[in-house]
Amino acid sequence: MQVSVQAEPFDLGALSNAFAAKVAGAGAVVTFTGLVRDNGGALAAMEIEHYPGMTEKAIAGMMHEAKARWSLVDALVVHRYGRLAGGEPIMMVATAARHRANAFAAAEFLMDYLKSRAPFWKKELSADGAEWVAARDEDEAALKRW
Amino acid sequence: MIDVLYFAWVRERIGVPRERIETQAATVMELITELKAREERYEWAFGDLASLRVAVDQELSGFEASLSGVRELAFFPPMTGG
């Protein structure tokens, strides 16, 4: 399992191919990628702050739980921080399992937990100024289904 | 001495990303109360506990958590990853 918290852009295709190439025994690979929404062109940039040290630990903890619950063969999480433009990939999750139901469920679980339990904070910059993105009640509620 | 870190708007309101704090507070809540009494910027940052989260030695915790043996505390708003 691999966690990368990085400022640099990542190559979704290359990472997905490399991930899928080393998951012996898996019959399903699911990948999810999150992009910066540009809010209809209003967004100038997004700044993502994180808590170095805790971020990696928190994500590794989620991945261990996902691996145990859905018998994952492997999992990968990449999450960026720093200044991003609209449309840029922010993060990706990849899961590999024997069957697709487990790979999908584990990917959704990881996404839900990354939203509300990984120490990242987003700030949207626009012509009107800068504003921290507020956490949404729906995102917190989404954790309850797990 | 405890290293105290701040993130996002909590950091902006307090004005520094981290500081070392000398305290006799036994719990996170006691430290919050103590800091709020010290300076207005802490009152501004910690005024609404419903929108504040705390990590004790890099683990998400409750405000009642003990500070005994703790090296690092962090205060921040609800997380918005993904």
Tab-separated table of C-alpha atoms in Angstrom:
chain	number	residue	atom	x	y	z
A	1	MET	CA	0.000	0.000	0.000
A	2	GLN	CA	1.244	3.432	-0.835
A	3	VAL	CA	0.412	6.983	0.310
A	4	SER	CA	1.815	10.038	-1.397
A	5	VAL	CA	1.085	13.560	-0.153
A	6	GLN	CA	2.714	15.860	-2.654
A	7	ALA	CA	2.703	19.327	-4.164
A	8	GLU	CA	3.564	18.090	-7.649
A	9	PRO	CA	0.979	17.059	-10.241
A	10	PHE	CA	0.582	13.320	-10.755
A	11	ASP	CA	0.137	11.256	-13.881
A	12	LEU	CA	-3.169	9.412	-13.445
A	13	GLY	CA	-2.553	7.092	-16.392
A	14	ALA	CA	0.984	6.145	-15.413
A	15	LEU	CA	0.066	5.586	-11.755
A	16	SER	CA	-3.028	3.545	-12.647
A	17	ASN	CA	-1.057	1.354	-15.052
A	18	ALA	CA	1.769	0.825	-12.579
A	19	PHE	CA	-0.746	-0.029	-9.842
A	20	ALA	CA	-2.674	-2.500	-11.997
A	21	ALA	CA	0.550	-4.169	-13.135
A	22	LYS	CA	1.501	-5.355	-9.635
A	23	VAL	CA	-1.759	-6.627	-8.135
A	24	ALA	CA	-1.326	-10.355	-8.625
A	25	GLY	CA	-4.494	-12.236	-7.667
A	26	ALA	CA	-6.808	-9.266	-8.134
A	27	GLY	CA	-9.673	-9.384	-10.613
A	28	ALA	CA	-10.733	-5.751	-10.219
A	29	VAL	CA	-9.032	-2.383	-10.008
A	30	VAL	CA	-11.078	0.746	-9.240
A	31	THR	CA	-9.613	4.220	-9.546
A	32	PHE	CA	-11.187	7.520	-8.553
A	33	THR	CA	-9.779	10.950	-9.320
A	34	GLY	CA	-10.900	14.247	-7.793
A	35	LEU	CA	-10.552	17.457	-9.822
A	36	VAL	CA	-10.621	21.093	-8.740
A	37	ARG	CA	-14.091	22.467	-9.648
A	38	ASP	CA	-13.683	25.820	-11.370
A	39	ASN	CA	-17.143	27.092	-10.273
A	40	GLY	CA	-18.095	28.147	-13.779
A	41	GLY	CA	-14.835	30.011	-14.326
A	42	ALA	CA	-15.088	32.009	-11.070
A	43	LEU	CA	-12.267	30.131	-9.357
A	44	ALA	CA	-8.813	31.676	-9.753
A	45	ALA	CA	-7.057	28.979	-7.762
A	46	MET	CA	-7.432	26.581	-4.878
A	47	GLU	CA	-4.945	26.433	-2.029
A	48	ILE	CA	-4.735	23.220	-0.064
A	49	GLU	CA	-3.083	23.138	3.332
A	50	HIS	CA	-2.332	19.971	5.282
A	51	TYR	CA	-0.785	18.715	8.512
A	52	PRO	CA	2.502	17.032	7.593
A	53	GLY	CA	2.966	13.890	9.640
A	54	MET	CA	-0.638	13.477	10.724
A	55	THR	CA	-1.856	13.438	7.125
A	56	GLU	CA	0.238	10.438	6.141
A	57	LYS	CA	-0.620	8.583	9.365
A	58	ALA	CA	-4.338	9.246	9.078
A	59	ILE	CA	-4.452	8.060	5.463
A	60	ALA	CA	-2.369	4.966	6.224
A	61	GLY	CA	-4.821	4.118	9.023
A	62	MET	CA	-7.809	4.361	6.656
A	63	MET	CA	-6.032	2.208	4.107
A	64	HIS	CA	-5.252	-0.514	6.660
A	65	GLU	CA	-8.892	-0.579	7.709
A	66	ALA	CA	-10.051	-0.729	4.083
A	67	LYS	CA	-7.610	-3.518	3.313
A	68	ALA	CA	-8.853	-5.593	6.240
A	69	ARG	CA	-12.578	-4.988	5.622
A	70	TRP	CA	-12.609	-5.647	1.891
A	71	SER	CA	-9.662	-8.053	1.591
A	72	LEU	CA	-7.873	-5.681	-0.722
A	73	VAL	CA	-4.878	-6.915	-2.649
A	74	ASP	CA	-3.494	-3.382	-2.686
A	75	ALA	CA	-4.465	0.293	-2.397
A	76	LEU	CA	-2.979	3.613	-3.390
A	77	VAL	CA	-3.787	7.169	-2.286
A	78	VAL	CA	-2.219	10.279	-3.813
A	79	HIS	CA	-3.288	13.705	-2.492
A	80	ARG	CA	-1.859	17.061	-3.488
A	81	TYR	CA	-1.418	20.237	-1.488
A	82	GLY	CA	-0.371	23.767	-2.405
A	83	ARG	CA	-1.828	25.962	-5.117
A	84	LEU	CA	-3.947	24.282	-7.808
A	85	ALA	CA	-5.826	25.659	-10.799
A	86	GLY	CA	-9.404	24.762	-11.817
A	87	GLY	CA	-9.605	21.406	-13.557
A	88	GLU	CA	-6.374	20.091	-12.081
A	89	PRO	CA	-6.421	16.666	-10.427
A	90	ILE	CA	-6.321	17.032	-6.618
A	91	MET	CA	-6.186	13.423	-5.575
A	92	MET	CA	-6.624	9.819	-6.625
A	93	VAL	CA	-7.511	6.545	-4.977
A	94	ALA	CA	-6.884	3.108	-6.441
A	95	THR	CA	-8.072	-0.168	-4.930
A	96	ALA	CA	-7.510	-3.730	-6.088
A	97	ALA	CA	-9.559	-6.727	-4.964
A	98	ARG	CA	-10.549	-10.187	-6.182
A	99	HIS	CA	-14.012	-8.921	-7.163
A	100	ARG	CA	-15.266	-5.498	-8.162
A	101	ALA	CA	-17.822	-4.988	-5.368
A	102	ASN	CA	-15.057	-4.927	-2.776
A	103	ALA	CA	-12.839	-2.653	-4.883
A	104	PHE	CA	-15.714	-0.153	-5.379
A	105	ALA	CA	-16.774	-0.224	-1.717
A	106	ALA	CA	-13.218	0.252	-0.470
A	107	ALA	CA	-12.675	3.165	-2.865
A	108	GLU	CA	-15.882	4.860	-1.648
A	109	PHE	CA	-14.934	4.252	1.966
A	110	LEU	CA	-11.514	5.805	1.381
A	111	MET	CA	-13.060	8.806	-0.395
A	112	ASP	CA	-15.550	9.400	2.417
A	113	TYR	CA	-12.813	9.217	5.035
A	114	LEU	CA	-10.377	11.373	3.077
A	115	LYS	CA	-13.031	14.103	2.867
A	116	SER	CA	-13.666	14.360	6.594
A	117	ARG	CA	-10.828	12.635	8.460
A	118	ALA	CA	-7.631	13.465	6.556
A	119	PRO	CA	-6.195	16.807	7.736
A	120	PHE	CA	-6.519	18.880	4.583
A	121	TRP	CA	-8.139	22.295	4.282
A	122	LYS	CA	-9.132	23.959	1.039
A	123	LYS	CA	-9.243	27.663	0.334
A	124	GLU	CA	-10.886	28.998	-2.805
A	125	LEU	CA	-9.410	32.126	-4.378
A	126	SER	CA	-11.573	34.178	-6.710
A	127	ALA	CA	-11.908	37.767	-7.920
A	128	ASP	CA	-14.042	38.384	-4.795
A	129	GLY	CA	-11.300	37.289	-2.431
A	130	ALA	CA	-10.337	34.139	-0.596
A	131	GLU	CA	-12.603	31.828	1.340
A	132	TRP	CA	-12.031	28.625	3.290
A	133	VAL	CA	-14.222	25.805	2.048
A	134	ALA	CA	-16.629	24.800	4.829
A	135	ALA	CA	-17.042	21.138	5.693
A	136	ARG	CA	-20.436	19.844	4.582
A	137	ASP	CA	-22.836	18.015	6.888
A	138	GLU	CA	-23.463	15.471	4.115
A	139	ASP	CA	-19.783	14.558	4.107
A	140	GLU	CA	-19.789	13.944	7.840
A	141	ALA	CA	-23.051	11.984	7.561
A	142	ALA	CA	-21.540	9.841	4.804
A	143	LEU	CA	-19.174	8.282	7.352
A	144	LYS	CA	-22.095	6.734	9.219
A	145	ARG	CA	-22.822	4.240	6.457
A	146	TRP	CA	-19.498	2.525	7.162
B	1	MET	CA	6.018	22.787	27.158
B	2	ILE	CA	3.706	21.702	24.393
B	3	ASP	CA	4.090	22.395	20.692
B	4	VAL	CA	0.782	23.818	19.511
B	5	LEU	CA	0.013	23.928	15.792
B	6	TYR	CA	-2.752	25.826	14.012
B	7	PHE	CA	-4.191	25.258	10.565
B	8	ALA	CA	-6.449	27.033	8.086
B	9	TRP	CA	-8.556	29.869	9.558
B	10	VAL	CA	-7.514	28.984	13.090
B	11	ARG	CA	-3.912	29.727	12.034
B	12	GLU	CA	-4.982	32.975	10.386
B	13	ARG	CA	-6.841	34.154	13.473
B	14	ILE	CA	-4.009	33.318	15.857
B	15	GLY	CA	-1.428	34.742	13.496
B	16	VAL	CA	1.233	32.028	13.727
B	17	PRO	CA	1.385	28.449	12.402
B	18	ARG	CA	2.868	27.069	15.644
B	19	GLU	CA	4.139	28.048	19.038
B	20	ARG	CA	5.483	26.463	22.230
B	21	ILE	CA	3.180	26.959	25.166
B	22	GLU	CA	3.994	26.650	28.846
B	23	THR	CA	0.908	25.539	30.697
B	24	GLN	CA	-0.309	23.673	33.751
B	25	ALA	CA	-3.616	22.838	32.053
B	26	ALA	CA	-4.626	19.204	32.581
B	27	THR	CA	-6.881	18.891	29.548
B	28	VAL	CA	-7.322	20.417	26.091
B	29	MET	CA	-10.415	22.243	27.332
B	30	GLU	CA	-8.494	23.754	30.232
B	31	LEU	CA	-5.806	24.976	27.840
B	32	ILE	CA	-8.431	26.522	25.554
B	33	THR	CA	-9.979	28.351	28.514
B	34	GLU	CA	-6.548	29.526	29.636
B	35	LEU	CA	-5.556	30.822	26.190
B	36	LYS	CA	-8.885	32.578	25.649
B	37	ALA	CA	-8.298	34.482	28.883
B	38	ARG	CA	-4.764	35.418	27.801
B	39	GLU	CA	-5.416	37.228	24.519
B	40	GLU	CA	-8.279	38.233	22.295
B	41	ARG	CA	-6.954	36.422	19.216
B	42	TYR	CA	-7.452	33.082	21.042
B	43	GLU	CA	-11.000	34.058	21.898
B	44	TRP	CA	-11.529	34.777	18.199
B	45	ALA	CA	-10.051	31.430	17.128
B	46	PHE	CA	-11.601	29.250	19.835
B	47	GLY	CA	-14.915	31.062	20.298
B	48	ASP	CA	-17.022	28.445	18.534
B	49	LEU	CA	-16.054	24.969	19.682
B	50	ALA	CA	-18.540	23.356	17.279
B	51	SER	CA	-16.352	24.456	14.390
B	52	LEU	CA	-13.070	23.534	16.062
B	53	ARG	CA	-11.244	20.200	15.991
B	54	VAL	CA	-8.210	19.095	17.962
B	55	ALA	CA	-5.511	16.511	17.364
B	56	VAL	CA	-3.446	15.266	20.306
B	57	ASP	CA	-0.078	13.902	19.203
B	58	GLN	CA	-1.491	13.736	15.673
B	59	GLU	CA	-4.626	11.757	16.619
B	60	LEU	CA	-8.058	13.370	16.349
B	61	SER	CA	-9.320	13.754	19.924
B	62	GLY	CA	-12.014	15.285	22.090
B	63	PHE	CA	-11.640	18.495	24.085
B	64	GLU	CA	-11.684	16.495	27.321
B	65	ALA	CA	-8.427	14.730	26.332
B	66	SER	CA	-5.644	14.793	28.919
B	67	LEU	CA	-2.468	16.776	28.233
B	68	SER	CA	-0.362	14.492	30.402
B	69	GLY	CA	2.748	13.492	28.428
B	70	VAL	CA	1.459	15.177	25.283
B	71	ARG	CA	4.102	16.686	23.003
B	72	GLU	CA	2.054	18.104	20.140
B	73	LEU	CA	-1.418	19.602	19.916
B	74	ALA	CA	-3.093	20.915	16.802
B	75	PHE	CA	-6.219	23.032	16.402
B	76	PHE	CA	-8.047	23.347	13.120
B	77	PRO	CA	-11.477	23.576	11.471
B	78	PRO	CA	-13.353	20.484	10.237
B	79	MET	CA	-11.280	18.875	7.508
B	80	THR	CA	-12.038	19.283	3.823
B	81	GLY	CA	-9.933	16.737	1.996
B	82	GLY	CA	-10.692	14.634	-1.061
